[in-house]
Amino acid sequence: MYPSQSAVRLTVQEAVHILKSSEDAGHLLSTLGALKPYLGGAEGTAFPGGKEEFATVHFSAFLRCLVSKLSPSWLELSPGGELEQLWESFFLEGPADQAFLVLMEAIEGTAGPSFRLMKMAQLLATFLSKGRMAALMEEHCQPQKKPGFPLLQETLLSKVVGLPDHLGNHLQQDNLTQFFPQNYFPLLGQEAVRALQAVVDFLRGGLDCSVFFVSQVLGRVCIQGRQKEILGVLVPQLTMLTQDSCLWQRVCWHLVEQVPDRAVEAVLTGLVEATPRPEVLSRLLGNLVVKNKKAQFVMTRKLLFLQYRYTTPMLQSLLGYLAMDSQRQPLLIQVLKELLETWGNSSAVRHTPLVQQRYISTAILICLAYLKESELQDIRDELLASMMAGVKCRLDSSLPPVRRLGMIVAEVISSKIHPEGPLKFQYEDDELSCEMLTLATPRLAGDCSSEAGGPSLAPVATERSEQTMDSSAPPAQPQGSDSELDSDDEFTPYDMSGDKELKSSKAPLYIRDCIEALTTSVDVEHWEAALQVLEGLIYRSPEATREVSVELAKVLLHLEEKTCVAGFQQLRQRALVAVTVKDPAQVAKYLTSQFYSLNYSLRQRMDILDVLTLAAQELSRPRHLQRPPQNSSPGSVTQYSPALAISQPGDAAAPDWRVVVEERIRSKTRRFSKGCPWQELSSSPNEFNSVAGYFFFPLLQHFDRPVVTFDLLGDDQLVLGRLTHTLGSLMYLAVNTTVAVPMGKALLEFVWALRFHVDTYVRRGLLSAVSSVFLSVPTECLLEDLPDELLEARSWLADVAEKDVDEDCRELAVRALLLLERFKDKLLPISSP
Amino acid sequence: MKGRHLPLMAAPLPPPPDPQFVLRGTQSPVNALHFCQASQAPGSPLLFSGSQSGLVHIWSLQTRRAVATLNGHGGQSVTWLQTLPQGHQLLSQGRDLQLCLWDIAEGRNTIMDSVQLENVGFCRGSILAGGQPRWMLAVPGKGSDEVQILEMPSKTSVCTLKPEADAKPGMPMCLGLWQANSSPRPLLLAGYEDGSVALWDILERKVCSRIACHEEPVMGLDFDSQKAKGVSGSAGKALAVWSLDGLQSLQMYSTHELTNPGIAEVAIRPDRKILATAGWDHRIRIFHWRTMKPLAVLTFHSSSVHCVAFAADGLLAAGSKDQRISLWSLYPCL
């Protein structure tokens, strides 16, 4: 071989010499043509050994020489672009890795916008479009003849992966679209598939191959955060290819196994995101989680416990993957145990955001759907223990979504481990619960049942509708012709909403009779009727009400639901509010004194708070907006919710007919001139002004003194939350009253004492209370009387806005901070001159 | 079906209607109502009302005043009123066990004849009268579960319809005599205390068919002989619609749940388009007769509605325990 080797060297040397010196096109063409056979693509060459030597030893140097000759004048030596074509073919047909490196090196080495730089870039683009990247990867998948160019491979990798960055930096504005990351990485994915295809072909042919290089490329791209681009192309193709080929599956497994450790997380999250179904994930990953510690950590801990941004289908695909193989099944059980442990942890319930709790709950439900009852039997006790702990602390929570989450998960778990007598909670179905409950039904079985259930359900439904709706056309019409079918349908029904159950009993006409009926009556209907007319009676006869106000409040406060009256709570509440509005000082004094006394249920205490807020709202509302004494339709009654008092200060909607009439007048009236619509607002004193103190201060007095049955700072934090909301509402409603300043001061002190309360609901109440202080107390008074409190509050709010786990708390804090900022704006125009 | 209902569904439903006018002055709960047929009193439509105090008032619907008062039941409640097609004669049934036949032609108001009844129940009678001078009358009979059929005006007893010994349907509560167009056989529909409705073949004196429609006693029924379909209301919450097939057997057609229990009377409008019920819950309900779609709930009365009646021109009258008679004009006849 020696002679031929030297022959190659001689030829190359000579060619280089001619390239450097000659200006004659024919000579150049023939010289380059002579070297062409040494390239891989040409056929019929006599020197296999020579080819190899050329490729390994001389190729890079020769390409560099070619690059150096590149200039417009040189290319124009041969008209018709013959020379240029030949020149390009050396880059496109020779060994891809060397050509790529030389190209990249040349581009990086060429300064500024120039002919040569653009030419090289275009050449690189052609290189990419001709599929040379696949050739490059393919070369590195074949068994290396020369052991060890780790350095070369490293450089190559960083150039392949960093191509968009390099070119972006060098070409600046002249960058070609092919090199944009959003275009380049999908292309790279495509090329990787082709390289893998080649690997599979080699393996079929019995050759040994390794996908190490492709794994490295994949890993690095994913680390760069380009999972979507590359996997978006790679995954669908691999999904198809692995469908019925074991060989492809094995190649895929190797591909993910050989991803470097530091890239495992990036690749796996990308894969989980891009893979729609667990069986696909299983085909692509194999038993990776069992073999690779890092992968196991990512899949079973990081994605589930440390992050919570993934969607439900992703969770399903991830957990489904764990469930699909008997080797991975223990991991799923382990995961379920850990999930439940976290779920049952009371500190986690208090300190993790709701979104994460929902995420964990969803994961638990999915796990349960994938596990069979027999598999759950072994860990039944553990499940039960964690479930009980979790349910307990969730039901204790003052946030309804948390409680509901607890109920849903507990129902599902108990139906799994005690199919004979599962737990059943009462909650209204909403979107969330439906979604979560559908998760809990096993997917495979679910598909079958929905298919089997569909047709069987549908006919029943249609049958029924035929019976009820379509009795007009009975199958066998005995006699008579229905020629008037059409005209009959014109009958428009009238409004029948007033068709309610009839109450026959006679309603009392006087308040004292009502009290008597409510306290002593054994006649249930009489009692109900009394309750129903009470609010109207109170508004109609304020004098009589004042005589018995406290007694009436006492009766109502202790009233229990004897029968199943529709809207009992609302009726009672509205009557209490009415009596409070008609005699505010006395009744408020009574109610606030009862709030901290013994022998009341939490329900009653919260009722007191609600009534105080609603009554304050009613009193502070200008008189012409006060609502009519009795709402004619009981359907429109809404039970008080703490937010209502703030969000709707007064919207007694004008009756419909008035709107209609006004509209009609407007359309029929011709006006010669049109001024602004002008409406006189009657002014009236704020009735809350004189009595706000009765409502507010007694509530603040004893909150830190627990009594036997009532411990606000201990277990009864739900009431504390209500109390804070109520105080905030009262503060807000006391706007423009003289007592607002001392109220604000007292409220800020109260808030300060409780600011680190663990319960979210309480904190929300505190934050809204602070906001209402800022809104209600005049700015000057705040700055004069409470400067220190303001500063303290401000730092606390800033802290909450940044660190609180609850989203609503953060938002409320930000709002309060904004209000504070507004003070600054108000002050600046005064202080600036 | 043609999407015609869609715009209607989108618009809010019209508010329930008010009565066209109200007749006051009976000074006693109104138990029975009957419109004088238009052919008998052209130009001056009349309404008869029977009250609990035993008086029958004759109202002019033109002047809306009582034109005459008939006192023939000795202060006992009048339960049923009916005019005969051929002449100016009015039948009134009272709780004094008298069935009076009044001559009311040309402003007269004398009792022409009376029939002694033998049963003190609440069951109203029924007549079957064509154009002939002879007509048939069904009234509750002597035995508590019997119905007596009389030929009038001769007052000869044709037969007594007594249920079989093991049937035990209780008292008859309401009756309806009718005759199919195709056959001369008179038939009787009777609603019984046990909630069943039976179809009697009078000539053969046997029950053709009997179905249990209600849990509670049947209070009123009406039959549409053209569609061979009938409706019955009871003291319970349900309204039952049943039909008669060619073999003269009754079939349950459908039932309709009401908000409150108790129907005192049901009436199908003569043009067979709508159906009205008199409710113990003070309300009159209107249904579409063919589809039984609820159309309206009329609230005006402050006490139980005892009776409803339709005039030939579609006017609806309802009499109530609150001593008022309300008249309604809904869904005009075409």
PDB file of C-alpha atoms in Angstrom, chain A residues 467-474 477-480 482 484-496 498-503, chain B residues 2 4-5 13-17 225-227 237 253 259-260 273-274 280-283 285 288 290-291 293-297 330-331:
ATOM      1  CA  GLN A 467     -93.299   9.402  25.168  1.00  0.00           C
ATOM      2  CA  THR A 468     -93.337  12.742  26.852  1.00  0.00           C
ATOM      3  CA  MET A 469     -92.726  15.198  24.107  1.00  0.00           C
ATOM      4  CA  ASP A 470     -94.195  13.597  21.087  1.00  0.00           C
ATOM      5  CA  SER A 471     -97.466  12.250  22.330  1.00  0.00           C
ATOM      6  CA  SER A 472     -98.915  14.335  19.521  1.00  0.00           C
ATOM      7  CA  ALA A 473     -98.209  11.622  17.028  1.00  0.00           C
ATOM      8  CA  PRO A 474     -99.064   8.288  18.620  1.00  0.00           C
ATOM      9  CA  GLN A 477    -104.079   7.000  15.694  1.00  0.00           C
ATOM     10  CA  PRO A 478    -107.467   5.458  16.307  1.00  0.00           C
ATOM     11  CA  GLN A 479    -109.610   7.840  14.338  1.00  0.00           C
ATOM     12  CA  GLY A 480    -109.971  11.422  13.245  1.00  0.00           C
ATOM     13  CA  ASP A 482    -105.173  15.751  12.337  1.00  0.00           C
ATOM     14  CA  GLU A 484    -104.910  21.064  11.875  1.00  0.00           C
ATOM     15  CA  LEU A 485    -101.514  19.838  13.073  1.00  0.00           C
ATOM     16  CA  ASP A 486     -99.771  23.055  12.164  1.00  0.00           C
ATOM     17  CA  SER A 487    -102.109  25.587  13.614  1.00  0.00           C
ATOM     18  CA  ASP A 488    -102.013  23.891  16.996  1.00  0.00           C
ATOM     19  CA  ASP A 489     -98.361  24.564  17.457  1.00  0.00           C
ATOM     20  CA  GLU A 490     -98.892  28.282  17.449  1.00  0.00           C
ATOM     21  CA  PHE A 491     -99.981  28.280  21.070  1.00  0.00           C
ATOM     22  CA  THR A 492     -97.263  30.055  22.980  1.00  0.00           C
ATOM     23  CA  PRO A 493     -97.078  29.111  26.612  1.00  0.00           C
ATOM     24  CA  TYR A 494     -97.249  31.861  29.201  1.00  0.00           C
ATOM     25  CA  ASP A 495     -94.739  32.288  31.939  1.00  0.00           C
ATOM     26  CA  MET A 496     -95.448  29.596  34.500  1.00  0.00           C
ATOM     27  CA  GLY A 498     -95.144  31.420  39.545  1.00  0.00           C
ATOM     28  CA  ASP A 499     -96.550  27.931  39.811  1.00  0.00           C
ATOM     29  CA  LYS A 500     -95.248  27.009  43.238  1.00  0.00           C
ATOM     30  CA  GLU A 501     -96.369  24.733  45.999  1.00  0.00           C
ATOM     31  CA  LEU A 502     -99.269  26.210  47.827  1.00  0.00           C
ATOM     32  CA  LYS A 503     -99.071  27.208  51.436  1.00  0.00           C
TER      33      LYS A 503
ATOM     34  CA  LYS B   2     -89.046  23.362  11.463  1.00  0.00           C
ATOM     35  CA  ARG B   4     -90.068  27.633  14.270  1.00  0.00           C
ATOM     36  CA  HIS B   5     -89.924  27.431  18.031  1.00  0.00           C
ATOM     37  CA  LEU B  13     -92.231  34.074  27.948  1.00  0.00           C
ATOM     38  CA  PRO B  14     -95.144  36.490  28.184  1.00  0.00           C
ATOM     39  CA  PRO B  15     -96.388  37.113  31.713  1.00  0.00           C
ATOM     40  CA  PRO B  16     -99.467  35.129  32.754  1.00  0.00           C
ATOM     41  CA  PRO B  17    -102.687  36.761  31.536  1.00  0.00           C
ATOM     42  CA  SER B 225    -115.195  11.463  21.263  1.00  0.00           C
ATOM     43  CA  GLN B 226    -113.551  12.421  17.988  1.00  0.00           C
ATOM     44  CA  LYS B 227    -110.077  11.513  19.131  1.00  0.00           C
ATOM     45  CA  LYS B 237    -101.281  15.342  41.953  1.00  0.00           C
ATOM     46  CA  TYR B 253    -102.038   7.271  27.445  1.00  0.00           C
ATOM     47  CA  THR B 259     -97.440  21.160  41.325  1.00  0.00           C
ATOM     48  CA  ASN B 260    -100.237  20.935  43.859  1.00  0.00           C
ATOM     49  CA  LYS B 273    -107.573  22.536  21.200  1.00  0.00           C
ATOM     50  CA  ILE B 274    -107.036  23.195  24.865  1.00  0.00           C
ATOM     51  CA  TRP B 280    -107.830  23.179  44.650  1.00  0.00           C
ATOM     52  CA  ASP B 281    -104.630  25.226  44.703  1.00  0.00           C
ATOM     53  CA  HIS B 282    -106.628  28.301  43.549  1.00  0.00           C
ATOM     54  CA  ARG B 283    -105.218  28.014  40.046  1.00  0.00           C
ATOM     55  CA  ARG B 285    -104.237  25.311  34.443  1.00  0.00           C
ATOM     56  CA  HIS B 288    -102.564  21.889  24.983  1.00  0.00           C
ATOM     57  CA  ARG B 290    -103.177  17.163  21.794  1.00  0.00           C
ATOM     58  CA  THR B 291     -99.677  17.346  23.242  1.00  0.00           C
ATOM     59  CA  LYS B 293     -97.984  20.718  26.932  1.00  0.00           C
ATOM     60  CA  PRO B 294     -98.680  23.090  29.859  1.00  0.00           C
ATOM     61  CA  LEU B 295     -99.619  26.464  28.419  1.00  0.00           C
ATOM     62  CA  ALA B 296    -100.635  28.648  31.306  1.00  0.00           C
ATOM     63  CA  VAL B 297    -101.298  28.753  35.010  1.00  0.00           C
ATOM     64  CA  LEU B 330    -107.157  32.619  25.785  1.00  0.00           C
ATOM     65  CA  TYR B 331    -105.879  31.307  22.491  1.00  0.00           C
TER      66      TYR B 331
END
